[in-house]
Short mmCIF file of C-alpha atoms and ligand atoms in Angstrom, two decimals:
data_model
loop_
_atom_site.label_atom_id
_atom_site.label_comp_id
_atom_site.label_asym_id
_atom_site.label_seq_id
_atom_site.Cartn_x
_atom_site.Cartn_y
_atom_site.Cartn_z
CA UNK O 1336 45.46 119.22 137.15
CA UNK O 1337 46.94 116.16 135.73
CA UNK O 1338 46.26 112.89 136.22
CA UNK O 1339 47.72 109.56 135.70
CA UNK O 1340 44.61 107.83 134.41
CA UNK O 1341 43.84 107.64 130.44
CA UNK O 1342 42.45 110.34 129.41
CA UNK O 1343 40.59 109.50 125.74
CA UNK O 1344 38.64 112.93 125.76
CA UNK O 1345 40.01 115.62 122.54
CA UNK O 1346 42.74 117.58 124.00
CA UNK O 1347 41.69 121.22 123.85
CA UNK O 1348 43.81 123.78 122.90
CA UNK O 1349 44.02 127.72 123.27
CA UNK O 1350 45.42 129.25 120.87
CA UNK O 1351 47.16 132.63 120.88
CA UNK O 1352 47.47 134.23 117.51
CA UNK O 1353 45.65 133.21 114.43
CA UNK O 1354 48.64 134.39 111.57
CA UNK O 1355 50.99 132.21 109.31
CA UNK O 1356 51.58 129.50 111.73
CA UNK O 1357 48.24 129.72 113.80
CA UNK O 1358 46.55 128.77 110.07
CA UNK O 1359 49.05 125.66 110.05
CA UNK O 1360 47.93 124.09 113.19
CA UNK O 1361 44.33 123.80 111.75
CA UNK O 1362 44.79 122.84 108.47
CA UNK O 1363 47.39 120.42 109.41
CA UNK O 1364 44.84 119.23 112.80
CA UNK O 1365 42.34 119.35 109.90
CA UNK O 1366 44.21 117.16 107.19
CA UNK O 1367 46.01 114.78 109.78
CA UNK O 1368 43.46 114.56 112.66
CA UNK O 1369 43.06 111.04 112.13
CA UNK O 1370 46.97 110.27 112.02
CA UNK O 1371 47.71 112.31 114.90
CA UNK O 1372 45.01 110.82 116.64
CA UNK O 1373 45.71 107.11 115.86
CA UNK O 1374 49.64 108.05 117.72
CA UNK O 1375 48.27 109.94 120.57
CA UNK O 1376 45.05 108.10 121.39
CA UNK O 1377 43.18 110.89 121.59
CA UNK O 1378 41.75 113.59 119.45
CA UNK O 1379 43.69 117.47 119.33
CA UNK O 1380 41.07 120.37 118.70
CA UNK O 1381 41.21 123.89 119.03
CA UNK O 1382 38.80 125.18 121.01
CA UNK O 1383 39.50 128.70 121.68
CA UNK O 1384 41.20 131.25 119.96
CA UNK O 1385 42.06 135.15 120.21
CA UNK O 1386 43.82 136.75 116.99
CA UNK O 1387 44.21 140.57 116.61
CA UNK O 1388 42.17 141.12 113.62
CA UNK O 1389 38.86 138.89 113.15
CA UNK O 1390 37.93 140.29 110.07
CA UNK O 1391 41.09 139.38 108.25
CA UNK O 1392 40.98 136.73 105.31
CA UNK O 1393 42.35 133.69 106.85
CA UNK O 1394 43.17 130.09 104.99
CA UNK O 1395 41.35 127.77 107.61
CA UNK O 1396 38.43 126.47 109.02
CA UNK O 1397 37.05 128.27 112.17
CA UNK O 1398 34.01 126.02 112.74
CA UNK O 1399 33.17 125.27 116.33
CA UNK O 1400 35.96 127.12 117.70
CA UNK O 1401 35.16 129.97 120.30
CA UNK O 1402 36.70 132.94 119.11
CA UNK O 1403 37.90 135.55 122.62
CA UNK O 1404 38.28 139.04 122.63
CA UNK O 1405 41.67 138.88 124.10
CA UNK O 1406 44.20 136.38 124.44
CA UNK O 1407 43.97 136.21 127.99
CA UNK O 1408 40.67 135.42 128.23
CA UNK O 1409 41.96 132.19 126.36
CA UNK O 1410 44.85 131.47 128.81
CA UNK O 1411 41.41 131.71 131.46
CA UNK O 1412 39.38 129.72 129.55
CA UNK O 1413 38.70 125.83 129.73
CA UNK O 1414 41.34 124.79 127.83
CA UNK O 1415 44.39 121.83 128.36
CA UNK O 1416 47.06 123.41 126.84
CA UNK O 1417 48.23 126.94 125.69
CA UNK O 1418 49.77 127.63 122.27
CA UNK O 1419 51.33 130.93 121.75
CA UNK O 1420 51.73 131.92 118.31
CA UNK O 1421 51.86 135.62 118.60
CA UNK O 1422 55.88 136.37 118.58
CA UNK O 1423 57.26 139.23 119.98
CA UNK O 1424 58.25 140.30 123.77
CA UNK O 1425 55.13 141.13 125.03
CA UNK O 1426 52.38 140.60 125.91
CA UNK O 1427 53.72 136.78 124.93
CA UNK O 1428 55.58 136.95 127.78
CA UNK O 1429 52.80 137.52 130.48
CA UNK O 1430 50.65 135.69 128.42
CA UNK O 1431 53.08 132.31 128.93
CA UNK O 1432 54.22 133.11 132.31
CA UNK O 1433 50.31 133.58 132.97
CA UNK O 1434 49.47 130.32 131.65
CA UNK O 1435 52.59 128.53 133.71
CA UNK O 1436 50.97 130.27 136.81
CA UNK O 1437 47.67 128.57 136.46
CA UNK O 1438 49.53 125.03 135.94
CA UNK O 1439 48.46 124.84 131.81
CA UNK O 1440 51.43 123.32 129.57
CA UNK O 1441 52.30 126.10 127.21
CA UNK O 1442 53.70 125.46 123.06
CA UNK O 1443 55.52 128.56 121.77
CA UNK O 1444 57.20 129.42 118.61
CA UNK O 1445 58.90 132.29 120.11
CA UNK O 1446 62.47 131.95 119.82
CA UNK O 1447 62.81 135.81 121.05
CA UNK O 1448 61.21 134.82 123.96
CA UNK O 1449 62.69 131.78 124.64
CA UNK O 1450 66.05 133.16 123.89
CA UNK O 1451 65.91 136.40 126.17
CA UNK O 1452 63.69 135.08 128.69
CA UNK O 1453 64.13 131.29 128.58
CA UNK O 1454 65.50 130.85 131.95
CA UNK O 1455 62.89 132.72 134.11
CA UNK O 1456 60.34 130.94 131.98
CA UNK O 1457 61.61 128.03 132.71
CA UNK O 1458 62.26 128.56 136.07
CA UNK O 1459 58.51 129.52 136.63
CA UNK O 1460 57.49 126.13 135.21
CA UNK O 1461 59.78 124.33 136.74
CA UNK O 1462 58.53 125.70 140.30
CA UNK O 1463 55.11 124.53 138.94
CA UNK O 1464 56.00 121.68 137.32
CA UNK O 1465 54.69 122.54 133.81
CA UNK O 1466 55.23 121.32 130.51
CA UNK O 1467 56.84 123.96 127.97
CA UNK O 1468 57.03 123.00 124.41
CA UNK O 1469 59.41 125.54 122.15
CA UNK O 1470 60.00 123.10 119.34
CA UNK O 1471 58.88 125.43 116.74
CA UNK O 1472 61.05 128.62 118.01
CA UNK O 1473 63.90 127.16 115.94
CA UNK O 1474 64.33 125.87 112.05
CA UNK O 1475 60.54 125.56 111.59
CA UNK O 1476 59.73 121.61 110.59
CA UNK O 1477 63.01 120.50 111.32
CA UNK O 1478 62.76 119.05 114.83
CA UNK O 1479 66.02 119.95 115.64
CA UNK O 1480 65.21 120.84 119.52
CA UNK O 1481 64.31 117.25 120.22
CA UNK O 1482 67.36 115.96 118.07
CA UNK O 1483 69.92 117.56 120.34
CA UNK O 1484 68.17 117.32 123.61
CA UNK O 1485 66.73 113.65 123.47
CA UNK O 1486 68.37 111.99 120.08
CA UNK O 1487 72.27 112.59 120.75
CA UNK O 1488 72.01 112.87 124.67
CA UNK O 1489 74.60 110.10 124.86
CA UNK O 1490 76.93 112.69 123.18
CA UNK O 1491 79.08 115.29 124.27
CA UNK O 1492 78.30 117.90 121.45
CA UNK O 1493 81.28 120.05 120.84
CA UNK O 1494 80.10 121.82 117.98
CA UNK O 1495 76.91 122.76 115.77
CA UNK O 1496 76.74 125.25 112.82
CA UNK O 1497 73.63 125.92 110.69
CA UNK O 1498 71.82 127.69 108.15
CA UNK O 1499 68.90 128.57 110.82
CA UNK O 1500 67.60 132.27 108.58
CA UNK O 1501 65.74 131.50 105.39
CA UNK O 1502 65.57 135.04 104.35
CA UNK O 1503 69.35 135.37 104.91
CA UNK O 1504 69.65 132.00 102.80
CA UNK O 1505 67.08 132.94 100.20
CA UNK O 1506 69.11 136.17 99.64
CA UNK O 1507 72.72 134.49 99.44
CA UNK O 1508 71.51 132.12 96.89
CA UNK O 1509 69.73 134.56 94.49
CA UNK O 1510 72.71 137.18 94.61
CA UNK O 1511 74.97 133.76 94.01
CA UNK O 1512 72.60 132.50 91.00
CA UNK O 1513 71.56 135.49 89.66
CA UNK O 1514 74.11 138.13 90.56
CA UNK O 1515 71.69 140.30 91.94
CA UNK O 1516 72.55 142.89 94.56
CA UNK O 1517 71.49 142.27 98.32
CA UNK O 1518 68.43 145.06 97.90
CA UNK O 1519 66.99 143.36 95.36
CA UNK O 1520 67.16 139.99 96.31
CA UNK O 1521 65.77 141.28 100.12
CA UNK O 1522 62.98 142.81 98.77
CA UNK O 1523 62.31 139.46 96.64
CA UNK O 1524 62.25 137.37 99.99
CA UNK O 1525 59.97 139.85 101.53
CA UNK O 1526 57.56 139.55 99.17
CA UNK O 1527 57.77 135.70 99.68
CA UNK O 1528 56.62 136.02 103.19
CA UNK O 1529 59.76 134.80 104.22
CA UNK O 1530 61.02 137.94 106.21
CA UNK O 1531 60.55 138.87 109.40
CA UNK O 1532 58.24 141.99 110.31
CA UNK O 1533 61.51 143.86 110.97
CA UNK O 1534 63.74 142.19 108.46
CA UNK O 1535 66.76 144.14 109.55
CA UNK O 1536 66.27 140.94 112.26
CA UNK O 1537 66.81 138.48 109.36
CA UNK O 1538 69.82 140.50 107.46
CA UNK O 1539 71.49 141.40 110.69
CA UNK O 1540 71.29 137.86 112.14
CA UNK O 1541 69.67 138.93 115.18
CA UNK O 1542 66.71 136.04 114.18
CA UNK O 1543 70.00 133.54 113.69
CA UNK O 1544 71.35 134.45 117.18
CA UNK O 1545 68.11 133.94 118.97
CA UNK O 1546 67.99 130.40 117.37
CA UNK O 1547 71.63 129.95 118.03
CA UNK O 1548 71.26 130.85 121.80
CA UNK O 1549 68.99 128.19 122.20
CA UNK O 1550 70.64 125.47 120.47
CA UNK O 1551 73.85 125.51 122.56
CA UNK O 1552 72.24 125.83 125.80
CA UNK O 1553 70.35 122.24 124.55
CA UNK O 1554 73.75 121.15 122.95
CA UNK O 1555 76.34 122.40 126.00
CA UNK O 1556 73.97 122.44 128.96
CA UNK O 1557 74.91 126.23 129.24
CA UNK O 1558 72.25 128.50 130.27
CA UNK O 1559 70.36 130.84 127.90
CA UNK O 1560 72.58 134.00 127.75
CA UNK O 1561 71.73 135.99 124.53
CA UNK O 1562 73.62 138.54 124.77
CA UNK O 1563 77.02 136.15 124.48
CA UNK O 1564 76.29 136.08 120.19
CA UNK O 1565 78.40 137.90 118.34
CA UNK O 1566 76.69 138.90 114.93
CA UNK O 1567 77.26 140.10 111.51
CA UNK O 1568 75.09 140.52 108.99
CA UNK O 1569 75.22 139.70 105.19
CA UNK O 1570 74.75 143.27 103.79
CA UNK O 1571 77.95 143.56 103.71
CA UNK O 1572 78.62 140.58 101.09
CA UNK O 1573 79.17 141.92 97.48
CA UNK O 1574 78.12 139.34 94.18
CA UNK O 1575 81.46 140.08 94.00
CA UNK O 1576 82.42 138.19 96.96
CA UNK O 1577 80.03 135.29 96.04
CA UNK O 1578 81.86 134.86 92.60
CA UNK O 1579 85.47 134.99 94.25
CA UNK O 1580 84.44 132.29 96.59
CA UNK O 1581 82.75 130.26 94.03
CA UNK O 1582 86.12 130.34 91.72
CA UNK O 1583 88.16 129.51 95.33
CA UNK O 1584 85.93 126.22 96.03
CA UNK O 1585 83.13 127.98 98.83
CA UNK O 1586 79.76 128.97 98.53
CA UNK O 1587 78.89 132.05 101.03
CA UNK O 1588 76.17 131.05 103.68
CA UNK O 1589 74.95 132.75 106.52
CA UNK O 1590 76.12 130.57 109.55
CA UNK O 1591 75.14 130.06 113.14
CA UNK O 1592 78.17 128.50 114.96
CA UNK O 1593 78.41 127.24 118.51
CA UNK O 1594 81.60 125.73 120.11
CA UNK O 1595 81.94 124.60 123.48
CA UNK O 1596 85.80 123.93 124.76
CA UNK O 1597 87.56 122.93 128.36
CA UNK O 1598 90.29 124.16 128.80
CA UNK O 1599 92.89 124.94 132.19
CA UNK O 1600 89.67 124.46 134.33
CA UNK O 1601 87.89 126.96 132.25
CA UNK O 1602 84.71 126.25 129.77
CA UNK O 1603 84.44 128.79 126.84
CA UNK O 1604 81.92 129.20 124.17
CA UNK O 1605 81.99 130.81 120.84
CA UNK O 1606 78.54 131.97 119.55
CA UNK O 1607 78.53 133.71 116.44
CA UNK O 1608 76.65 134.26 113.39
CA UNK O 1609 77.95 135.56 110.36
CA UNK O 1610 78.72 135.34 106.45
CA UNK O 1611 80.71 132.59 106.03
CA UNK O 1612 83.13 130.55 103.33
CA UNK O 1613 81.48 126.88 103.33
CA UNK O 1614 83.53 124.29 101.20
CA UNK O 1615 81.03 123.89 98.11
CA UNK O 1616 80.91 120.21 98.36
CA UNK O 1617 79.39 120.15 102.32
CA UNK O 1618 75.66 119.77 102.51
CA UNK O 1619 75.88 123.06 104.52
CA UNK O 1620 77.24 125.01 101.06
CA UNK O 1621 74.10 123.14 98.86
CA UNK O 1622 71.25 124.27 101.40
CA UNK O 1623 69.88 126.94 99.21
CA UNK O 1624 66.66 128.71 99.12
CA UNK O 1625 64.93 129.31 101.94
CA UNK O 1626 65.42 125.94 103.34
CA UNK O 1627 67.74 125.38 106.47
CA UNK O 1628 70.00 123.10 107.51
CA UNK O 1629 72.09 122.37 110.97
CA UNK O 1630 75.11 120.63 111.49
CA UNK O 1631 75.91 118.63 115.04
CA UNK O 1632 78.85 117.13 115.84
CA UNK O 1633 78.70 114.70 118.62
CA UNK O 1634 81.36 112.83 120.02
CA UNK O 1635 80.08 109.25 119.83
CA UNK O 1636 77.66 109.90 116.77
CA UNK O 1637 80.24 111.87 114.35
CA UNK O 1638 78.83 114.65 112.01
CA UNK O 1639 74.94 114.98 112.00
CA UNK O 1640 72.72 117.19 109.26
CA UNK O 1641 69.48 118.07 109.54
CA UNK O 1642 67.73 120.03 106.08
CA UNK O 1643 64.38 121.11 105.85
CA UNK O 1644 61.78 123.83 105.64
CA UNK O 1645 62.79 126.38 108.44
CA UNK O 1646 59.18 128.34 108.14
CA UNK O 1647 56.01 128.53 106.95
CA UNK O 1648 52.64 127.79 108.22
CA UNK O 1649 52.45 123.93 107.58
CA UNK O 1650 55.83 123.26 108.47
CA UNK O 1651 56.33 124.88 111.44
CA UNK O 1652 52.64 124.00 112.89
CA UNK O 1653 54.29 120.29 112.46
CA UNK O 1654 56.52 121.16 115.13
CA UNK O 1655 53.90 123.23 117.46
CA UNK O 1656 51.52 119.91 116.87
CA UNK O 1657 54.10 117.30 118.26
CA UNK O 1658 54.65 119.83 120.99
CA UNK O 1659 50.73 119.36 121.50
CA UNK O 1660 51.19 115.49 121.48
CA UNK O 1661 54.04 115.63 124.24
CA UNK O 1662 51.97 117.82 126.25
CA UNK O 1663 49.06 115.33 126.31
CA UNK O 1664 51.31 112.68 127.14
CA UNK O 1665 52.96 115.00 129.72
CA UNK O 1666 49.35 115.72 131.05
CA UNK O 1667 48.91 111.58 131.42
CA UNK O 1668 52.40 110.88 132.98
CA UNK O 1669 53.92 114.55 134.35
CA UNK O 1670 56.90 112.71 136.07
CA UNK O 1671 58.38 111.86 132.76
CA UNK O 1672 59.20 115.19 131.69
CA UNK O 1673 62.55 115.77 129.95
CA UNK O 1674 64.19 118.57 131.74
CA UNK O 1675 63.53 122.30 129.33
CA UNK O 1676 66.94 122.18 128.33
CA UNK O 1677 67.77 118.53 128.27
CA UNK O 1678 69.72 119.62 131.31
CA UNK O 1679 68.58 119.50 134.84
CA UNK O 1680 68.50 123.18 136.04
CA UNK O 1681 71.38 122.16 138.37
CA UNK O 1682 73.50 120.79 135.83
CA UNK O 1683 73.19 123.46 134.05
CA UNK O 1684 76.78 124.85 134.10
CA UNK O 1685 78.41 128.79 132.76
CA UNK O 1686 80.90 128.87 129.96
CA UNK O 1687 82.74 132.57 129.27
CA UNK O 1688 81.23 133.68 126.02
CA UNK O 1689 84.40 134.75 123.21
CA UNK O 1690 84.43 138.00 121.95
CA UNK O 1691 85.07 138.09 117.82
CA UNK O 1692 88.77 138.92 118.53
CA UNK O 1693 89.23 136.08 120.76
CA UNK O 1694 88.28 133.60 118.42
CA UNK O 1695 90.23 131.78 115.48
CA UNK O 1696 89.40 131.09 112.24
CA UNK O 1697 90.26 130.83 108.57
CA UNK O 1698 89.55 133.89 106.53
CA UNK O 1699 89.32 135.54 103.10
CA UNK O 1700 90.42 138.66 102.61
CA UNK O 1701 89.72 140.50 99.54
CA UNK O 1702 91.65 143.11 98.36
CA UNK O 1703 91.65 146.03 95.59
CA UNK O 1704 95.55 146.84 94.74
CA UNK O 1705 97.33 148.70 92.18
CA UNK O 1706 98.48 146.77 89.14
CA UNK O 1707 102.26 147.08 89.94
CA UNK O 1708 105.34 144.62 90.24
CA UNK O 1709 106.23 143.40 93.58
CA UNK O 1710 102.88 144.21 95.01
CA UNK O 1711 102.01 140.41 95.52
CA UNK O 1712 105.43 139.90 97.41
CA UNK O 1713 105.26 143.20 99.63
CA UNK O 1714 101.46 141.49 100.81
CA UNK O 1715 102.47 137.77 101.19
CA UNK O 1716 105.47 138.75 103.28
CA UNK O 1717 103.08 140.97 105.72
CA UNK O 1718 101.07 138.07 106.02
CA UNK O 1719 104.41 135.73 106.54
CA UNK O 1720 105.69 138.26 109.60
CA UNK O 1721 102.40 137.89 111.05
CA UNK O 1722 102.88 133.62 110.84
CA UNK O 1723 99.80 133.54 108.37
CA UNK O 1724 100.17 131.14 106.17
CA UNK O 1725 98.58 131.48 102.50
CA UNK O 1726 96.04 128.65 101.75
CA UNK O 1727 95.11 129.72 98.45
CA UNK O 1728 95.12 133.09 96.39
CA UNK O 1729 93.23 134.51 93.26
CA UNK O 1730 94.05 137.33 91.73
CA UNK O 1731 91.75 139.19 89.07
CA UNK O 1732 93.40 141.05 85.83
CA UNK O 1733 92.12 144.54 85.74
CA UNK O 1734 91.39 146.09 82.77
CA UNK O 1735 93.20 149.12 81.35
CA UNK O 1736 93.91 151.50 83.99
CA UNK O 1737 91.68 149.67 86.81
CA UNK O 1738 93.09 148.03 90.15
CA UNK O 1739 93.05 144.61 90.16
CA UNK O 1740 91.69 142.40 92.90
CA UNK O 1741 93.19 139.79 95.12
CA UNK O 1742 91.04 137.20 97.09
CA UNK O 1743 93.37 135.48 99.47
CA UNK O 1744 92.20 132.36 101.86
CA UNK O 1745 94.55 131.97 104.91
CA UNK O 1746 95.22 129.12 107.37
CA UNK O 1747 93.80 129.08 110.69
CA UNK O 1748 94.68 132.13 113.03
CA UNK O 1749 93.29 134.01 116.17
CA UNK O 1750 91.36 136.80 115.19
CA UNK O 1751 93.16 139.25 116.47
CA UNK O 1752 96.19 138.37 114.24
CA UNK O 1753 93.83 138.65 111.00
CA UNK O 1754 92.71 142.40 111.81
CA UNK O 1755 96.49 142.87 112.62
CA UNK O 1756 97.05 141.57 108.82
CA UNK O 1757 94.47 143.95 107.56
CA UNK O 1758 95.90 146.87 109.75
CA UNK O 1759 99.27 146.65 108.06
CA UNK O 1760 97.68 145.68 104.87
CA UNK O 1761 96.08 149.04 104.64
CA UNK O 1762 98.74 151.30 105.31
CA UNK O 1763 100.41 150.05 102.11
CA UNK O 1764 99.49 153.06 99.51
CA UNK O 1765 99.26 150.48 96.90
CA UNK O 1766 96.29 148.73 98.90
CA UNK O 1767 92.94 150.80 97.91
CA UNK O 1768 90.65 151.11 100.55
CA UNK O 1769 87.31 149.11 100.49
CA UNK O 1770 88.23 145.71 101.40
CA UNK O 1771 86.46 142.82 102.64
CA UNK O 1772 87.09 140.12 104.92
CA UNK O 1773 85.13 137.17 105.47
CA UNK O 1774 85.29 134.14 107.79
CA UNK O 1775 85.86 130.84 106.83
CA UNK O 1776 84.75 127.45 108.03
CA UNK O 1777 85.85 124.19 107.45
CA UNK O 1778 84.08 120.84 109.07
CA UNK O 1779 85.21 117.29 110.09
CA UNK O 1780 83.34 114.22 109.26
N1 HSE N 2665 62.19 135.41 109.39
C1 HSE N 2665 62.70 133.69 109.44
C2 HSE N 2665 63.30 132.83 108.76
C3 HSE N 2665 61.09 132.96 109.64
O1 HSE N 2665 63.74 133.86 107.71
O2 HSE N 2665 64.45 131.97 108.71
C4 HSE N 2665 61.44 131.95 110.54
O3 HSE N 2665 62.31 131.97 111.86
#
């Protein structure tokens, strides 16, 4: 049980899982232990660990650590804090709930668990008055949870947008720099260890949807609702689109976008993950490789952008250990807890999630058309009839006996209207099959 007397004994951590992040935690604690102790006033030691394969080769020192046969044994052991670094739904969920039931603070790097079961976990933790830290669940080493929940707490946050999946960003960056196809870039990302065990989580936007769901709740004070996130993956993006976007002044990034609005007595949220054209001079457009970047817009502070490593053992360990420090401070003064989502549970407010068909955006359209007179006029007249302005247009001259390619950037329009335009354009005999439609995002300062 927590007490308010000053405790200088080492904080004993029980680690569940010794994969990339777990090893990072041991390494960073070994390397920075003195500095961390200087900040906290007590040492942090990993005292117990459970791992799936004790015989696997590892890059960290386990001397003095009790190796338990099961994760459940670690949760039951004489430790002060539990760090769940297993990932996935089960047994992680039961282990976290077991730790909470025992009154032990829990740290987790598990984005899927928080995104899909965070409401129940926080309710259980609140009932027992137990600390739960999840900084490592979003954007690895970037302290974005704390920034949104605490650093920006004076603001009404209306939107955030971020590159929150390093694998997708690596793939799009390599396709852009080297003109390689999606499949080749994905194989490289897997070899470099960026991808999830199931890489469809990365390339279909599910991993980013987990993280976006968490960020949106912190930003807008809405309960977690993973099913509300609309996703489109990056596998449909062709090197040709990247090239055309570049010529139009954009880079294609997979963004998680969250927006909150209140109108006519109704609160709505847009939660979407999709490939997005970003103006080339914006910081998000310049964030390449496996890096993550998150733009948060608050009504007092304006635009803020946080950039850094979104994955990797040591970078993610930085977030886990920051939470361990907070857990130790909470153990010393449990009354001073920050609400899990930055808003007290009774202050969380539902908002209706918009489907893709209900959003508004600017769009990039790529069409393959016959190289004939009058084609451009027919296309622009269909767009004009639907009150869609053309902001930019690019025509690629075809080779002999080939079709021409048109790339169009539209004005801001309802997505339903963009879909109607595409239906009408597809009916034209000189518009060939195989068009592409991507969303474009512009950012205010
Ligand atoms: N697969 C994830 C990514 C790892 O690529 O960002 C970090 O969550």
